[in-house]
Amino acid sequence: MDHSADAQRTDLMTITRFVLNEQSKYRESRGDFTILLSHIVLGCKFVCSAVNKAGLAKLIGLAGETNVQGEEQKKLDVLSNDVFIKALVSSGRTCILVSEEDEEAIFVEPSKRGKYIVVFDPLDGSSNIDCGVSIGTIFGIYLVEHQEVPTIEDVLLPGKNMVAAGYCMYGSSCMLVLSTGTGVNGFTLDPSLGEFILTHPDITIPKKGKIYSVNEGNAKNWDEPTAKYVEKCKFPKDGSSAKSLRYVGSMVADVHRTLLYGGIFLYPADKKSPSGKLRVLYEVFPMAFLMEQAGGQAFTGKERALDLVPKKIHERSPIFLGSYDDVEEIKTLYGSS
């Protein structure tokens, strides 16, 4: 029996303790961010519980409505969206919420208004619910400029202005990956305690990876740089080993693997989707923020992803993110095209 391991388990770094420790480094901090994050964590726990019993509770079927993106909404989508909106509003620390499921931004009533804007996809990859594949919640947090009279312009900012970003993955385990701008840390939900415990401190993505992740079903519609890059992954001409293809089709799962093992995740623009498919505010920006904080890169095909300035809340963009050297290669191909 490993008594030393048992002894270590008595000193658990929970996500609340971790954020409070971070808060104590800033003398001017009043704890608003800690309170907001605790409400996001509560929302993640609730959705995790709902996902785990979705089949039993008949939550898997379609809700019969279509969301703003033209996707049929699952019952779990609707539930997750409601849970996060209620959790964020009741925190008293938010003023604007942007959800993938709602056409318009939600402006919090003045009596419950705070200084943060939260952009989120309440349940990314929900088409995979039926087959048990990992799905997740993605979120990004901005600090508002005009708390008294917030406008939609306060949301349409580049990703580099975010103060924090993260995702919660509901899979074989429930894991929350978070960055507050000083590196990336991963917390795993211990069901016996009901607490997220720090299990992956200071996540750093390898400088170069052996995996590429892309939907090759779209290959006939790709532009030349993307096609050249994927060809190079499969048939390298420099004598190096070919990269392995891994693609789940759930952004949280694919990015999570890329973050831990290295490599590159691609969702390029193509003839069918000339503006790309992934949404800028609540998919591209949070994942790009995490990648850069972990030592990787994120690129749109034209510029650094976090420099992009969205013009509308549900704007889409191509994205290439992952290991620094791998993204550098695709930047070179776009630069010479």
Short mmCIF file of C-alpha atoms in Angstrom, two decimals:
data_model
loop_
_atom_site.label_atom_id
_atom_site.label_comp_id
_atom_site.label_asym_id
_atom_site.label_seq_id
_atom_site.Cartn_x
_atom_site.Cartn_y
_atom_site.Cartn_z
CA MET A 1 0.00 0.00 0.00
CA ASP A 2 1.35 3.41 -1.00
CA HIS A 3 1.09 5.38 2.27
CA SER A 4 3.01 8.35 0.87
CA ALA A 5 0.42 8.74 -1.92
CA ASP A 6 -2.37 8.58 0.67
CA ALA A 7 -0.61 11.22 2.75
CA GLN A 8 -0.35 13.51 -0.27
CA ARG A 9 -4.06 13.16 -0.95
CA THR A 10 -4.82 14.97 2.31
CA ASP A 11 -3.37 18.18 0.88
CA LEU A 12 -5.60 18.65 -2.15
CA MET A 13 -5.34 21.73 -4.34
CA THR A 14 -8.97 22.38 -5.27
CA ILE A 15 -9.84 24.85 -8.02
CA THR A 16 -11.30 27.25 -5.42
CA ARG A 17 -8.13 27.13 -3.33
CA PHE A 18 -6.02 27.57 -6.46
CA VAL A 19 -7.93 30.67 -7.59
CA LEU A 20 -7.87 32.14 -4.07
CA ASN A 21 -4.08 31.65 -4.02
CA GLU A 22 -3.86 33.47 -7.36
CA GLN A 23 -6.14 36.21 -6.04
CA SER A 24 -3.89 36.79 -3.02
CA LYS A 25 -1.06 37.83 -5.38
CA TYR A 26 -3.03 40.96 -6.34
CA ARG A 27 -3.55 43.29 -3.40
CA GLU A 28 -6.25 45.28 -5.23
CA SER A 29 -8.32 42.14 -5.91
CA ARG A 30 -11.80 42.09 -4.35
CA GLY A 31 -12.67 38.49 -5.12
CA ASP A 32 -15.12 39.20 -7.96
CA PHE A 33 -13.34 36.91 -10.38
CA THR A 34 -13.20 34.11 -7.77
CA ILE A 35 -16.96 34.38 -7.23
CA LEU A 36 -17.62 34.35 -10.99
CA LEU A 37 -15.42 31.31 -11.48
CA SER A 38 -17.11 29.43 -8.64
CA HIS A 39 -20.44 29.89 -10.48
CA ILE A 40 -18.91 28.62 -13.75
CA VAL A 41 -17.55 25.59 -11.84
CA LEU A 42 -21.01 24.94 -10.39
CA GLY A 43 -22.49 25.05 -13.89
CA CYS A 44 -19.87 22.57 -15.11
CA LYS A 45 -20.67 20.16 -12.25
CA PHE A 46 -24.38 20.36 -13.01
CA VAL A 47 -23.88 19.71 -16.75
CA CYS A 48 -21.42 16.88 -15.99
CA SER A 49 -24.08 15.22 -13.83
CA ALA A 50 -26.73 15.69 -16.54
CA VAL A 51 -24.41 14.30 -19.26
CA ASN A 52 -23.63 11.23 -17.15
CA LYS A 53 -27.28 10.31 -16.79
CA ALA A 54 -28.53 11.67 -20.13
CA GLY A 55 -29.46 8.24 -21.52
CA LEU A 56 -31.33 7.27 -18.36
CA ALA A 57 -33.17 10.56 -18.11
CA LYS A 58 -34.16 10.60 -21.81
CA LEU A 59 -32.29 13.89 -22.25
CA ILE A 60 -30.59 12.69 -25.40
CA GLY A 61 -33.44 13.23 -27.90
CA LEU A 62 -33.94 16.39 -29.91
CA ALA A 63 -35.70 19.30 -28.25
CA GLY A 64 -37.45 20.03 -31.53
CA GLU A 65 -36.08 23.55 -31.95
CA THR A 66 -33.28 24.90 -34.10
CA ASN A 67 -30.68 27.28 -32.69
CA VAL A 68 -29.27 30.42 -34.30
CA GLN A 69 -26.59 28.37 -36.11
CA GLY A 70 -29.26 26.26 -37.85
CA GLU A 71 -28.34 23.19 -35.78
CA GLU A 72 -31.09 21.10 -34.23
CA GLN A 73 -30.92 21.57 -30.46
CA LYS A 74 -30.55 18.58 -28.22
CA LYS A 75 -32.37 18.60 -24.90
CA LEU A 76 -28.97 18.68 -23.20
CA ASP A 77 -28.02 21.81 -25.21
CA VAL A 78 -31.09 23.60 -23.93
CA LEU A 79 -30.53 22.43 -20.36
CA SER A 80 -26.82 23.38 -20.37
CA ASN A 81 -27.59 26.82 -21.77
CA ASP A 82 -30.22 27.48 -19.08
CA VAL A 83 -27.90 26.25 -16.32
CA PHE A 84 -24.99 28.50 -17.35
CA ILE A 85 -27.14 31.59 -17.91
CA LYS A 86 -28.75 31.22 -14.46
CA ALA A 87 -25.39 30.50 -12.79
CA LEU A 88 -23.68 33.48 -14.44
CA VAL A 89 -26.48 35.97 -13.82
CA SER A 90 -26.89 34.88 -10.18
CA SER A 91 -23.17 35.42 -9.55
CA GLY A 92 -23.85 39.17 -9.67
CA ARG A 93 -20.51 39.61 -11.45
CA THR A 94 -21.54 39.65 -15.14
CA CYS A 95 -23.06 42.34 -17.36
CA ILE A 96 -23.18 40.70 -20.83
CA LEU A 97 -23.46 37.02 -21.76
CA VAL A 98 -22.98 35.63 -25.27
CA SER A 99 -24.06 32.02 -25.81
CA GLU A 100 -23.84 29.90 -28.94
CA GLU A 101 -27.49 28.94 -28.38
CA ASP A 102 -28.90 32.50 -28.27
CA GLU A 103 -29.16 34.79 -31.28
CA GLU A 104 -28.80 37.98 -29.25
CA ALA A 105 -26.41 38.84 -26.43
CA ILE A 106 -27.98 38.79 -22.95
CA PHE A 107 -27.68 42.05 -20.99
CA VAL A 108 -27.90 41.43 -17.26
CA GLU A 109 -30.38 43.63 -15.37
CA PRO A 110 -28.67 46.55 -13.53
CA SER A 111 -29.38 45.20 -10.02
CA LYS A 112 -27.35 42.03 -10.76
CA ARG A 113 -24.72 43.60 -12.98
CA GLY A 114 -20.98 43.12 -12.53
CA LYS A 115 -17.80 43.94 -14.43
CA TYR A 116 -17.30 40.77 -16.48
CA ILE A 117 -18.49 39.62 -19.89
CA VAL A 118 -18.70 35.85 -20.43
CA VAL A 119 -18.82 34.27 -23.90
CA PHE A 120 -19.54 30.54 -23.96
CA ASP A 121 -20.60 27.47 -25.87
CA PRO A 122 -22.64 25.58 -23.25
CA LEU A 123 -22.29 22.16 -24.89
CA ASP A 124 -19.83 21.85 -27.75
CA GLY A 125 -19.91 18.62 -29.77
CA SER A 126 -23.46 17.80 -28.68
CA SER A 127 -24.11 15.80 -31.88
CA ASN A 128 -21.81 13.21 -30.26
CA ILE A 129 -23.99 12.76 -27.15
CA ASP A 130 -25.73 9.69 -28.51
CA CYS A 131 -22.51 7.72 -29.02
CA GLY A 132 -20.78 8.60 -25.74
CA VAL A 133 -17.94 10.67 -27.23
CA SER A 134 -16.40 13.43 -25.08
CA ILE A 135 -18.22 16.76 -25.26
CA GLY A 136 -17.61 19.97 -23.35
CA THR A 137 -18.29 23.57 -22.36
CA ILE A 138 -16.03 26.35 -23.66
CA PHE A 139 -15.86 29.82 -22.09
CA GLY A 140 -13.97 33.09 -22.28
CA ILE A 141 -14.06 36.06 -19.89
CA TYR A 142 -13.58 39.77 -20.66
CA LEU A 143 -13.48 42.77 -18.35
CA VAL A 144 -16.11 45.34 -19.39
CA GLU A 145 -15.14 48.94 -20.08
CA HIS A 146 -18.50 50.58 -19.32
CA GLN A 147 -20.18 48.61 -16.54
CA GLU A 148 -23.01 51.12 -16.11
CA VAL A 149 -24.02 51.20 -19.79
CA PRO A 150 -22.59 48.08 -21.46
CA THR A 151 -23.10 47.80 -25.22
CA ILE A 152 -22.50 45.09 -27.79
CA GLU A 153 -19.27 46.92 -28.74
CA ASP A 154 -17.85 45.85 -25.35
CA VAL A 155 -18.02 42.24 -26.58
CA LEU A 156 -16.58 42.73 -30.06
CA LEU A 157 -12.96 42.81 -28.92
CA PRO A 158 -9.91 40.81 -29.99
CA GLY A 159 -9.18 37.60 -28.09
CA LYS A 160 -5.96 39.05 -26.66
CA ASN A 161 -8.19 41.25 -24.44
CA MET A 162 -9.59 38.22 -22.59
CA VAL A 163 -8.66 37.96 -18.93
CA ALA A 164 -9.35 34.21 -18.71
CA ALA A 165 -10.51 31.26 -20.79
CA GLY A 166 -11.14 27.58 -20.31
CA TYR A 167 -13.15 24.51 -21.13
CA CYS A 168 -14.72 21.67 -19.21
CA MET A 169 -14.63 18.26 -20.87
CA TYR A 170 -17.23 15.64 -20.03
CA GLY A 171 -15.74 12.27 -20.93
CA SER A 172 -14.18 9.30 -19.15
CA SER A 173 -13.46 11.87 -16.46
CA CYS A 174 -14.70 15.44 -16.05
CA MET A 175 -11.80 17.83 -16.51
CA LEU A 176 -11.68 21.62 -16.35
CA VAL A 177 -8.76 23.35 -18.08
CA LEU A 178 -8.26 26.99 -17.16
CA SER A 179 -5.95 29.91 -17.87
CA THR A 180 -6.10 33.28 -16.13
CA GLY A 181 -3.27 34.64 -18.26
CA THR A 182 -0.39 33.05 -16.34
CA GLY A 183 -0.13 29.56 -17.80
CA VAL A 184 -2.61 26.70 -18.11
CA ASN A 185 -3.77 24.30 -15.38
CA GLY A 186 -6.03 21.24 -15.51
CA PHE A 187 -8.42 20.14 -12.74
CA THR A 188 -10.21 16.78 -12.59
CA LEU A 189 -13.54 16.35 -10.84
CA ASP A 190 -13.32 13.91 -7.93
CA PRO A 191 -16.90 12.57 -7.76
CA SER A 192 -16.46 11.38 -4.17
CA LEU A 193 -15.61 14.92 -3.02
CA GLY A 194 -17.59 16.88 -5.61
CA GLU A 195 -14.48 19.03 -6.09
CA PHE A 196 -12.19 19.82 -9.01
CA ILE A 197 -8.65 18.84 -7.96
CA LEU A 198 -5.46 20.13 -9.61
CA THR A 199 -4.13 17.13 -11.57
CA HIS A 200 -2.33 18.81 -14.49
CA PRO A 201 -0.34 21.80 -13.18
CA ASP A 202 1.39 24.12 -15.68
CA ILE A 203 0.36 22.37 -18.90
CA THR A 204 2.92 22.99 -21.64
CA ILE A 205 2.30 21.81 -25.17
CA PRO A 206 5.27 20.02 -26.84
CA LYS A 207 7.09 22.29 -29.32
CA LYS A 208 6.37 19.84 -32.13
CA GLY A 209 3.86 16.99 -32.27
CA LYS A 210 3.25 13.74 -34.12
CA ILE A 211 -0.51 14.13 -34.58
CA TYR A 212 -2.65 16.18 -36.95
CA SER A 213 -6.38 16.58 -36.42
CA VAL A 214 -8.68 17.60 -39.28
CA ASN A 215 -11.90 16.49 -40.99
CA GLU A 216 -10.44 14.98 -44.17
CA GLY A 217 -13.97 14.52 -45.53
CA ASN A 218 -13.71 18.19 -46.57
CA ALA A 219 -10.39 17.72 -48.42
CA LYS A 220 -11.81 18.30 -51.91
CA ASN A 221 -12.88 21.81 -50.86
CA TRP A 222 -9.61 22.91 -49.17
CA ASP A 223 -7.37 25.70 -50.35
CA GLU A 224 -3.83 24.96 -51.53
CA PRO A 225 -1.85 25.70 -48.30
CA THR A 226 -4.08 23.39 -46.20
CA ALA A 227 -3.97 20.63 -48.83
CA LYS A 228 -0.16 20.95 -49.05
CA TYR A 229 0.25 20.83 -45.28
CA VAL A 230 -1.90 17.70 -44.83
CA GLU A 231 -0.07 16.04 -47.75
CA LYS A 232 3.22 16.85 -45.98
CA CYS A 233 1.86 15.34 -42.73
CA LYS A 234 1.08 12.08 -44.53
CA PHE A 235 4.00 11.94 -46.98
CA PRO A 236 6.96 13.89 -45.53
CA LYS A 237 9.74 14.45 -48.04
CA ASP A 238 12.48 15.13 -45.46
CA GLY A 239 12.77 11.52 -44.28
CA SER A 240 10.86 12.13 -41.04
CA SER A 241 8.00 9.91 -39.87
CA ALA A 242 4.47 10.63 -41.07
CA LYS A 243 2.09 12.22 -38.56
CA SER A 244 -0.84 10.20 -37.20
CA LEU A 245 -4.38 11.38 -37.90
CA ARG A 246 -6.68 11.68 -34.88
CA TYR A 247 -10.07 13.38 -35.28
CA VAL A 248 -12.98 13.09 -32.86
CA GLY A 249 -15.21 15.82 -34.30
CA SER A 250 -15.75 17.36 -30.88
CA MET A 251 -13.57 20.47 -30.58
CA VAL A 252 -13.02 20.15 -26.84
CA ALA A 253 -11.80 16.55 -27.16
CA ASP A 254 -9.55 17.29 -30.16
CA VAL A 255 -8.02 20.43 -28.62
CA HIS A 256 -7.57 18.69 -25.25
CA ARG A 257 -5.57 15.89 -26.86
CA THR A 258 -3.55 18.42 -28.89
CA LEU A 259 -2.78 20.42 -25.74
CA LEU A 260 -1.50 17.35 -23.84
CA TYR A 261 0.24 15.40 -26.63
CA GLY A 262 1.19 18.12 -29.09
CA GLY A 263 0.46 18.35 -32.79
CA ILE A 264 -1.97 20.53 -34.69
CA PHE A 265 -5.75 20.98 -34.89
CA LEU A 266 -7.04 22.39 -38.17
CA TYR A 267 -10.49 23.65 -39.11
CA PRO A 268 -9.72 25.56 -42.31
CA ALA A 269 -11.97 27.65 -44.53
CA ASP A 270 -13.04 25.81 -47.66
CA LYS A 271 -15.29 26.25 -50.72
CA LYS A 272 -18.36 25.24 -48.68
CA SER A 273 -17.51 27.47 -45.70
CA PRO A 274 -15.33 30.32 -47.03
CA SER A 275 -15.36 32.06 -43.62
CA GLY A 276 -14.56 28.86 -41.71
CA LYS A 277 -16.96 26.96 -39.48
CA LEU A 278 -15.94 27.62 -35.86
CA ARG A 279 -17.28 30.65 -34.02
CA VAL A 280 -14.74 33.33 -33.13
CA LEU A 281 -15.90 34.56 -29.71
CA TYR A 282 -16.66 31.34 -27.85
CA GLU A 283 -14.70 28.64 -29.73
CA VAL A 284 -11.70 30.13 -31.54
CA PHE A 285 -10.70 32.78 -28.96
CA PRO A 286 -10.82 30.67 -25.76
CA MET A 287 -8.93 27.76 -27.38
CA ALA A 288 -6.38 30.12 -28.99
CA PHE A 289 -5.89 31.82 -25.59
CA LEU A 290 -5.21 28.47 -23.91
CA MET A 291 -2.85 27.33 -26.69
CA GLU A 292 -0.73 30.47 -26.49
CA GLN A 293 -0.63 30.30 -22.69
CA ALA A 294 0.62 26.70 -22.98
CA GLY A 295 3.40 27.72 -25.38
CA GLY A 296 1.68 26.96 -28.67
CA GLN A 297 0.27 29.12 -31.45
CA ALA A 298 -3.10 29.84 -33.06
CA PHE A 299 -3.44 31.21 -36.61
CA THR A 300 -6.44 31.99 -38.83
CA GLY A 301 -4.72 31.64 -42.21
CA LYS A 302 -4.23 35.41 -42.29
CA GLU A 303 -3.21 36.53 -38.80
CA ARG A 304 -2.67 35.54 -35.19
CA ALA A 305 -6.06 34.30 -34.01
CA LEU A 306 -6.12 36.49 -30.86
CA ASP A 307 -5.59 39.66 -32.97
CA LEU A 308 -8.81 39.10 -34.92
CA VAL A 309 -11.49 41.73 -34.23
CA PRO A 310 -15.00 40.23 -34.65
CA LYS A 311 -17.70 42.37 -36.26
CA LYS A 312 -20.64 40.31 -34.98
CA ILE A 313 -21.14 37.97 -32.03
CA HIS A 314 -21.60 34.75 -34.03
CA GLU A 315 -18.84 35.45 -36.56
CA ARG A 316 -16.89 32.44 -37.85
CA SER A 317 -13.22 31.97 -38.67
CA PRO A 318 -10.78 29.33 -39.91
CA ILE A 319 -8.37 28.13 -37.21
CA PHE A 320 -5.04 26.31 -37.03
CA LEU A 321 -3.79 25.77 -33.48
CA GLY A 322 -1.34 23.58 -31.64
CA SER A 323 2.39 23.05 -31.21
CA TYR A 324 4.52 26.10 -32.01
CA ASP A 325 6.61 24.50 -34.77
CA ASP A 326 3.64 22.79 -36.43
CA VAL A 327 1.63 26.02 -36.66
CA GLU A 328 4.77 27.82 -37.87
CA GLU A 329 4.87 25.40 -40.82
CA ILE A 330 1.34 26.19 -41.93
CA LYS A 331 1.98 29.93 -41.44
CA THR A 332 4.91 29.61 -43.86
CA LEU A 333 2.69 27.86 -46.44
CA TYR A 334 0.05 30.59 -46.21
CA GLY A 335 2.72 33.27 -46.32
CA SER A 336 4.07 31.95 -49.63
CA SER A 337 0.68 31.27 -51.26
#
